[in-house]
């Protein structure tokens, strides 16, 4: 299927573009009343994630309603620990929760080994196939997974946390166990992302939401090492590594074998460009809180961001996921400003 709008893929590869492509992390979700309507018919978040027809429907909503240049498959990073034998629940107003956690060898040994990823995550692959068909070539489709360090954090902690101190504790008390778990997550993630490409994903993103809680040395040993293994196995695909908060590691991220780096709003576009040169596309990085501002503020801040680009290798996005109480009208102002900007 020929893509009608492939700006996003061209920007990944550093090919010529006539304007900057734009999409938003977490665009398929609670900001849209149309999403909440689908969700309210179901028992909850998990049923939505696990029913391919519904997942495809909410994946396409932001393409119809917000006019973004890419769709991201509606799923969650936590489907990977579940496939490994650690089921999760999504508790309303609280977030993810795991009954079992991995903090010892005995617990690690309870995880399922040699799993058939395509079978266990068939519902995501089916959602990708349906979405691809229903998008009918309008925009590219993004597949994703959590980076091993972030998935490790949820498997050890069992829930969200401000400090993830149980996870960081394990790096000091049992680094061998930590590496074993990270390796297993890495192997499953490689298989999972490869199957997403086969099912129809045009590009991939790795979310390392908790990269910023590790010091530089530890992120090299417990984070980047595994990300490098993943990107080396997928070097054919346009792939974004989004290591939120990993400012001290930008130089190392620049050496990864991927097309694109995602930046959060604390990272400087121009300083990062100096580090990476023209070897990478940069994605990001408007502060999500800008979208609480007036239309004038949104236009001004968006243009400021666009003016800071010294290269055409850019994909415009927020510096993290869009907050659920943002008015979709404000998102449209952001998108329109990017689309009307002449490069
Ligand atoms: O539009 C998209 O970006 C696609 C869908 C998507 C979701 N989660 C849907 C979701 C993606 C890419 C994710 C990634 C994800 N999930 C990350 C990495 C990105 C980031 O935000 O740092 C993380 C850390 C998770 C884990 C997770 N899932 C948490 C901590 C929570 C609860 C907090 C929250 O935002 O409510 C979720 C739930 C979740 N994942 C929702 C959505 C739309 C909200 C659930 C609902 O509809 O009630």
Short mmCIF file of C-alpha atoms and ligand atoms in Angstrom, two decimals:
data_model
loop_
_atom_site.label_atom_id
_atom_site.label_comp_id
_atom_site.label_asym_id
_atom_site.label_seq_id
_atom_site.Cartn_x
_atom_site.Cartn_y
_atom_site.Cartn_z
CA UNK A 1 0.00 0.00 0.00
CA UNK A 2 1.43 3.33 -1.14
CA UNK A 3 1.28 6.01 1.59
CA UNK A 4 -0.48 9.25 0.65
CA UNK A 5 1.30 11.15 3.41
CA UNK A 6 4.79 9.80 4.15
CA UNK A 7 6.28 13.03 5.55
CA UNK A 8 6.84 11.37 8.93
CA UNK A 9 8.86 8.52 7.38
CA UNK A 10 10.87 10.89 5.18
CA UNK A 11 11.70 13.02 8.22
CA UNK A 12 12.91 9.89 10.07
CA UNK A 13 15.27 9.04 7.21
CA UNK A 14 16.53 12.59 6.73
CA UNK A 15 15.01 12.83 3.25
CA UNK A 16 13.63 16.12 1.85
CA UNK A 17 10.36 17.33 3.39
CA UNK A 18 8.12 20.26 2.43
CA UNK A 19 6.99 20.89 6.03
CA UNK A 20 7.63 19.35 9.45
CA UNK A 21 5.45 16.33 10.33
CA UNK A 22 3.58 16.46 13.64
CA UNK A 23 1.88 13.98 15.99
CA UNK A 24 1.45 13.71 19.77
CA UNK A 25 2.50 11.07 22.23
CA UNK A 26 -0.69 9.75 23.90
CA UNK A 27 -2.84 11.23 21.12
CA UNK A 28 -5.02 8.09 21.16
CA UNK A 29 -6.63 8.50 24.52
CA UNK A 30 -8.52 10.47 27.07
CA UNK A 31 -8.22 13.94 25.51
CA UNK A 32 -10.79 12.84 22.91
CA UNK A 33 -14.47 12.57 23.95
CA UNK A 34 -14.79 10.06 21.11
CA UNK A 35 -12.19 7.85 22.88
CA UNK A 36 -14.02 8.13 26.19
CA UNK A 37 -17.27 7.15 24.45
CA UNK A 38 -15.75 3.91 23.11
CA UNK A 39 -14.07 3.20 26.46
CA UNK A 40 -17.31 3.69 28.44
CA UNK A 41 -19.01 0.90 26.48
CA UNK A 42 -16.38 -1.55 27.76
CA UNK A 43 -15.35 -3.00 31.10
CA UNK A 44 -12.19 -0.90 31.10
CA UNK A 45 -8.84 -0.07 29.58
CA UNK A 46 -7.70 -3.67 29.22
CA UNK A 47 -10.71 -4.73 27.24
CA UNK A 48 -10.03 -1.85 24.85
CA UNK A 49 -6.38 -2.86 24.47
CA UNK A 50 -7.30 -6.52 23.98
CA UNK A 51 -10.12 -6.06 21.45
CA UNK A 52 -8.42 -5.39 18.10
CA UNK A 53 -11.45 -3.74 16.42
CA UNK A 54 -11.83 -1.21 19.23
CA UNK A 55 -8.08 -0.64 19.53
CA UNK A 56 -7.97 0.09 15.78
CA UNK A 57 -10.93 2.47 16.05
CA UNK A 58 -9.32 4.63 18.77
CA UNK A 59 -5.96 4.51 16.97
CA UNK A 60 -7.55 6.14 13.92
CA UNK A 61 -9.58 8.74 15.86
CA UNK A 62 -6.75 11.31 16.14
CA UNK A 63 -6.05 10.97 12.40
CA UNK A 64 -9.69 11.87 11.65
CA UNK A 65 -10.18 14.42 14.41
CA UNK A 66 -6.78 16.08 14.87
CA UNK A 67 -5.22 15.69 11.43
CA UNK A 68 -1.90 14.31 12.73
CA UNK A 69 0.77 13.01 10.34
CA UNK A 70 1.09 9.59 12.00
CA UNK A 71 -1.07 7.12 13.93
CA UNK A 72 0.27 5.25 16.98
CA UNK A 73 -1.23 1.88 17.76
CA UNK A 74 -3.46 1.93 20.82
CA UNK A 75 -1.88 -0.42 23.33
CA UNK A 76 0.36 -0.16 26.38
CA UNK A 77 3.97 -0.90 27.23
CA UNK A 78 2.74 -3.24 30.01
CA UNK A 79 1.53 -5.92 27.60
CA UNK A 80 5.14 -7.18 27.51
CA UNK A 81 5.48 -8.05 31.22
CA UNK A 82 2.06 -9.69 30.98
CA UNK A 83 3.23 -11.82 28.03
CA UNK A 84 6.22 -12.86 30.18
CA UNK A 85 3.92 -14.14 32.91
CA UNK A 86 3.30 -11.07 35.06
CA UNK A 87 -0.29 -9.93 34.49
CA UNK A 88 -1.22 -6.29 35.16
CA UNK A 89 -4.39 -4.47 36.06
CA UNK A 90 -5.14 -0.85 35.21
CA UNK A 91 -6.84 0.66 38.23
CA UNK A 92 -9.05 3.69 37.56
CA UNK A 93 -7.45 6.94 38.80
CA UNK A 94 -4.48 4.99 40.17
CA UNK A 95 -2.67 3.44 37.23
CA UNK A 96 -1.01 0.08 36.68
CA UNK A 97 -0.86 -2.62 39.33
CA UNK A 98 0.84 -6.05 39.32
CA UNK A 99 -0.04 -8.73 41.85
CA UNK A 100 3.35 -10.41 41.47
CA UNK A 101 6.71 -8.62 41.32
CA UNK A 102 10.26 -9.77 40.55
CA UNK A 103 12.71 -9.06 43.35
CA UNK A 104 14.44 -12.45 43.81
CA UNK A 105 15.74 -15.43 41.79
CA UNK A 106 12.76 -17.49 42.94
CA UNK A 107 10.36 -14.90 41.54
CA UNK A 108 12.35 -14.60 38.32
CA UNK A 109 12.11 -18.36 37.90
CA UNK A 110 8.33 -18.11 37.98
CA UNK A 111 8.32 -16.12 34.73
CA UNK A 112 7.42 -18.03 31.59
CA UNK A 113 10.41 -18.85 29.39
CA UNK A 114 10.64 -19.33 25.62
CA UNK A 115 7.25 -17.77 25.12
CA UNK A 116 5.62 -17.48 21.72
CA UNK A 117 5.42 -13.69 21.47
CA UNK A 118 3.24 -13.67 18.36
CA UNK A 119 0.72 -15.89 20.07
CA UNK A 120 0.65 -14.09 23.42
CA UNK A 121 0.48 -10.63 21.85
CA UNK A 122 -1.67 -11.67 18.91
CA UNK A 123 -4.28 -9.08 19.90
CA UNK A 124 -1.82 -6.20 19.32
CA UNK A 125 -0.65 -7.64 16.01
CA UNK A 126 -4.27 -8.07 14.91
CA UNK A 127 -5.02 -4.46 15.91
CA UNK A 128 -2.06 -3.33 13.76
CA UNK A 129 -3.35 -5.29 10.78
CA UNK A 130 -6.87 -3.88 11.08
CA UNK A 131 -5.57 -0.34 11.60
CA UNK A 132 -3.25 -0.58 8.63
CA UNK A 133 -6.12 -1.72 6.44
CA UNK A 134 -8.54 0.93 7.70
CA UNK A 135 -6.00 3.76 7.47
CA UNK A 136 -5.88 2.92 3.79
CA UNK A 137 -2.48 4.60 3.37
CA UNK A 138 -3.51 7.96 4.82
CA UNK A 139 -0.60 8.22 7.28
CA UNK A 140 2.12 5.89 8.59
CA UNK A 141 1.43 3.65 11.59
CA UNK A 142 3.76 3.62 14.61
CA UNK A 143 4.33 0.49 16.69
CA UNK A 144 6.00 0.71 20.09
CA UNK A 145 7.33 -0.96 23.20
CA UNK A 146 8.74 0.12 26.53
CA UNK A 147 12.53 0.14 26.78
CA UNK A 148 13.87 -2.67 29.01
CA UNK A 149 14.78 -0.37 31.93
CA UNK A 150 11.25 1.10 32.14
CA UNK A 151 9.61 -2.33 31.87
CA UNK A 152 12.02 -3.60 34.55
CA UNK A 153 10.86 -0.75 36.82
CA UNK A 154 7.22 -1.88 36.60
CA UNK A 155 8.09 -5.58 37.01
CA UNK A 156 10.14 -4.93 40.15
CA UNK A 157 8.00 -2.20 41.68
CA UNK A 158 4.62 -3.65 40.67
CA UNK A 159 3.13 -0.19 40.28
CA UNK A 160 4.03 3.40 39.46
CA UNK A 161 6.37 5.26 41.79
CA UNK A 162 8.06 8.64 42.05
CA UNK A 163 11.46 7.16 42.88
CA UNK A 164 11.34 3.50 41.75
CA UNK A 165 13.64 2.85 44.69
CA UNK A 166 12.95 -0.92 44.77
CA UNK A 167 14.11 -1.09 41.16
CA UNK A 168 17.22 1.00 41.79
CA UNK A 169 17.92 -0.93 45.00
CA UNK A 170 18.14 -4.16 43.01
CA UNK A 171 20.89 -2.68 40.81
CA UNK A 172 23.10 -2.52 43.94
CA UNK A 173 21.92 -5.57 45.86
CA UNK A 174 21.66 -8.05 43.00
CA UNK A 175 23.06 -6.73 39.71
CA UNK A 176 23.27 -10.26 38.29
CA UNK A 177 19.53 -10.73 38.75
CA UNK A 178 18.90 -7.25 37.30
CA UNK A 179 20.90 -8.08 34.17
CA UNK A 180 19.13 -11.43 33.80
CA UNK A 181 15.71 -9.79 33.92
CA UNK A 182 16.76 -6.96 31.57
CA UNK A 183 18.12 -9.53 29.08
CA UNK A 184 14.89 -11.48 29.10
CA UNK A 185 12.82 -8.33 28.56
CA UNK A 186 15.17 -7.36 25.71
CA UNK A 187 14.76 -10.68 23.90
CA UNK A 188 10.97 -10.55 24.10
CA UNK A 189 10.93 -6.90 22.99
CA UNK A 190 13.03 -7.63 19.90
CA UNK A 191 10.67 -10.40 18.83
CA UNK A 192 7.65 -8.24 19.61
CA UNK A 193 8.87 -5.23 17.60
CA UNK A 194 9.84 -7.43 14.66
CA UNK A 195 6.34 -8.90 14.62
CA UNK A 196 4.84 -5.41 14.77
CA UNK A 197 6.73 -4.53 11.57
CA UNK A 198 5.43 -7.68 9.88
CA UNK A 199 1.87 -6.84 11.03
CA UNK A 200 2.03 -3.41 9.39
CA UNK A 201 3.89 -0.91 11.59
CA UNK A 202 5.84 1.56 9.41
CA UNK A 203 7.98 2.92 12.25
CA UNK A 204 8.75 2.07 15.87
CA UNK A 205 9.27 3.93 19.12
CA UNK A 206 10.92 2.77 22.33
CA UNK A 207 9.60 4.55 25.42
CA UNK A 208 12.14 4.81 28.25
CA UNK A 209 9.95 6.89 30.53
CA UNK A 210 12.11 6.30 33.62
CA UNK A 211 15.55 6.78 32.04
CA UNK A 212 16.03 10.02 33.98
CA UNK A 213 16.01 8.39 37.43
CA UNK A 214 19.36 6.66 36.78
CA UNK A 215 22.76 8.33 36.95
CA UNK A 216 24.80 8.38 33.75
CA UNK A 217 26.97 5.35 34.55
CA UNK A 218 24.02 3.24 35.62
CA UNK A 219 22.01 4.24 32.59
CA UNK A 220 24.89 3.09 30.39
CA UNK A 221 25.03 -0.29 32.12
CA UNK A 222 21.34 -1.03 32.77
CA UNK A 223 19.60 1.08 30.13
CA UNK A 224 21.56 1.91 26.99
CA UNK A 225 23.22 -1.48 26.70
CA UNK A 226 19.84 -3.15 26.15
CA UNK A 227 18.45 -0.37 23.96
CA UNK A 228 21.53 -0.77 21.74
CA UNK A 229 20.81 -4.47 21.40
CA UNK A 230 17.24 -3.76 20.36
CA UNK A 231 18.05 -1.06 17.79
CA UNK A 232 20.86 -3.18 16.32
CA UNK A 233 18.32 -5.93 15.68
CA UNK A 234 15.92 -3.51 14.00
CA UNK A 235 18.26 -1.24 12.09
CA UNK A 236 16.12 -1.40 8.92
CA UNK A 237 13.14 0.40 10.47
CA UNK A 238 12.64 4.10 11.23
CA UNK A 239 12.95 3.96 15.02
CA UNK A 240 12.76 6.60 17.76
CA UNK A 241 14.44 6.15 21.11
CA UNK A 242 12.70 8.36 23.66
CA UNK A 243 14.79 8.33 26.84
CA UNK A 244 12.94 10.76 29.02
CA UNK A 245 15.24 12.72 31.31
CA UNK A 246 18.49 11.15 30.06
CA UNK A 247 20.14 14.53 29.45
CA UNK A 248 23.57 13.34 30.61
CA UNK A 249 23.44 10.47 28.10
CA UNK A 250 22.54 12.41 24.94
CA UNK A 251 26.04 11.93 23.53
CA UNK A 252 25.73 8.16 23.95
CA UNK A 253 22.19 8.15 22.56
CA UNK A 254 23.59 9.91 19.49
CA UNK A 255 25.74 6.83 18.81
CA UNK A 256 22.82 4.40 18.75
CA UNK A 257 22.01 2.70 15.48
CA UNK A 258 18.55 4.32 15.19
CA UNK A 259 17.18 7.04 12.92
CA UNK A 260 15.60 9.28 15.57
CA UNK A 261 15.92 10.54 19.13
CA UNK A 262 12.91 11.75 21.11
CA UNK A 263 13.59 14.77 23.33
CA UNK A 264 11.70 15.86 26.41
CA UNK A 265 11.10 19.57 27.06
CA UNK A 266 14.13 19.92 29.33
CA UNK A 267 16.48 18.93 26.53
CA UNK A 268 17.80 21.70 24.32
CA UNK A 269 17.17 21.24 20.60
CA UNK A 270 20.23 23.23 19.56
CA UNK A 271 22.61 21.59 22.06
CA UNK A 272 21.37 18.16 21.02
CA UNK A 273 21.77 19.08 17.36
CA UNK A 274 25.39 20.02 18.06
CA UNK A 275 25.98 16.63 19.63
CA UNK A 276 24.31 14.54 16.93
CA UNK A 277 25.02 16.62 13.82
CA UNK A 278 22.91 15.50 10.86
CA UNK A 279 23.15 11.83 11.81
CA UNK A 280 19.78 11.74 13.59
CA UNK A 281 16.27 13.11 13.31
CA UNK A 282 15.10 14.84 16.49
CA UNK A 283 11.53 14.43 17.71
CA UNK A 284 9.81 16.71 20.22
CA UNK A 285 9.73 18.70 22.39
CA UNK A 286 7.12 21.29 23.31
CA UNK A 287 6.31 21.38 27.03
CA UNK A 288 2.90 19.63 27.26
CA UNK A 289 1.77 22.43 29.62
CA UNK A 290 1.97 24.96 26.78
CA UNK A 291 -1.36 23.46 25.65
CA UNK A 292 -3.02 24.91 28.78
CA UNK A 293 -2.16 28.38 27.45
CA UNK A 294 -4.24 30.65 25.23
CA UNK A 295 -4.20 30.17 21.44
CA UNK A 296 -1.76 33.09 21.20
CA UNK A 297 0.59 31.49 23.74
CA UNK A 298 0.43 28.14 21.92
CA UNK A 299 1.21 29.76 18.56
CA UNK A 300 4.06 31.78 20.02
CA UNK A 301 5.69 28.85 21.84
CA UNK A 302 5.27 26.51 18.86
CA UNK A 303 6.85 29.03 16.48
CA UNK A 304 9.69 29.56 18.96
CA UNK A 305 10.31 25.81 18.89
CA UNK A 306 10.19 25.65 15.08
CA UNK A 307 12.52 28.65 14.78
CA UNK A 308 15.06 26.84 16.97
CA UNK A 309 15.47 24.06 14.37
CA UNK A 310 18.74 24.44 12.50
CA UNK A 311 18.10 21.41 10.32
CA UNK A 312 15.20 19.79 8.51
CA UNK A 313 15.65 16.51 10.37
CA UNK A 314 12.79 17.14 12.78
CA UNK A 315 9.47 15.58 13.76
CA UNK A 316 7.34 17.87 15.89
CA UNK A 317 5.78 16.46 19.05
CA UNK A 318 5.37 17.31 22.71
CA UNK A 319 8.18 16.60 25.17
CA UNK A 320 6.01 13.88 26.78
CA UNK A 321 2.47 12.53 26.42
CA UNK A 322 -0.42 14.99 26.13
CA UNK A 323 -2.15 15.45 29.50
CA UNK A 324 -5.66 13.95 29.62
CA UNK A 325 -7.44 17.21 30.55
CA UNK A 326 -6.12 19.17 27.56
CA UNK A 327 -8.84 20.58 25.28
CA UNK A 328 -8.58 19.00 21.80
CA UNK A 329 -9.13 22.51 20.35
CA UNK A 330 -5.77 23.51 21.85
CA UNK A 331 -4.13 20.49 20.27
CA UNK A 332 -5.53 21.63 16.94
CA UNK A 333 -3.98 25.09 17.36
CA UNK A 334 -0.60 23.41 17.92
CA UNK A 335 -0.99 21.16 14.88
CA UNK A 336 -2.21 23.97 12.62
CA UNK A 337 0.71 26.18 13.64
CA UNK A 338 3.19 23.46 12.69
CA UNK A 339 1.44 22.77 9.38
CA UNK A 340 1.30 26.44 8.37
CA UNK A 341 4.96 27.08 9.17
CA UNK A 342 7.11 27.55 6.11
CA UNK A 343 10.50 25.89 6.19
O1 LIG B 1 -1.68 7.46 21.97
C1 LIG B 1 -0.73 6.76 22.33
O2 LIG B 1 0.36 7.23 22.67
C2 LIG B 1 -0.87 5.24 22.22
C3 LIG B 1 -1.19 4.54 23.41
C4 LIG B 1 -0.29 4.47 24.63
C5 LIG B 1 -0.82 4.25 25.92
N1 LIG B 1 0.21 4.06 26.78
C6 LIG B 1 -2.26 4.19 26.24
C7 LIG B 1 -2.70 4.41 27.63
C8 LIG B 1 1.11 4.48 24.75
C9 LIG B 1 2.18 4.74 23.70
C10 LIG B 1 1.40 4.21 26.12
C11 LIG B 1 2.77 4.10 26.65
C12 LIG B 1 2.98 3.98 28.09
N2 LIG B 1 2.23 3.31 29.02
C13 LIG B 1 4.11 4.51 28.76
C14 LIG B 1 5.25 5.25 28.11
C15 LIG B 1 4.93 6.65 27.77
C16 LIG B 1 4.90 7.60 28.94
O3 LIG B 1 3.82 8.14 29.18
O4 LIG B 1 5.94 7.80 29.58
C17 LIG B 1 3.99 4.19 30.12
C18 LIG B 1 4.95 4.57 31.24
C19 LIG B 1 2.80 3.42 30.27
C20 LIG B 1 2.26 2.80 31.51
C21 LIG B 1 0.94 3.35 31.87
N3 LIG B 1 -0.23 3.13 31.15
C22 LIG B 1 0.62 4.16 32.97
C23 LIG B 1 1.62 4.65 34.01
C24 LIG B 1 -0.76 4.42 32.91
C25 LIG B 1 -1.58 5.13 33.93
C26 LIG B 1 -1.38 6.59 33.92
C27 LIG B 1 -2.31 7.23 32.92
O5 LIG B 1 -1.82 7.87 32.00
O6 LIG B 1 -3.51 7.07 33.15
C28 LIG B 1 -1.26 3.81 31.72
C29 LIG B 1 -2.64 3.84 31.25
C30 LIG B 1 -2.90 4.25 29.85
N4 LIG B 1 -2.16 3.87 28.77
C31 LIG B 1 -3.98 5.06 29.40
C32 LIG B 1 -3.85 5.17 28.01
C33 LIG B 1 -4.77 5.87 27.07
C34 LIG B 1 -5.07 5.64 30.28
C35 LIG B 1 -6.05 4.58 30.63
C36 LIG B 1 -7.49 4.97 30.48
O7 LIG B 1 -8.00 5.14 29.36
O8 LIG B 1 -8.12 5.04 31.53
#
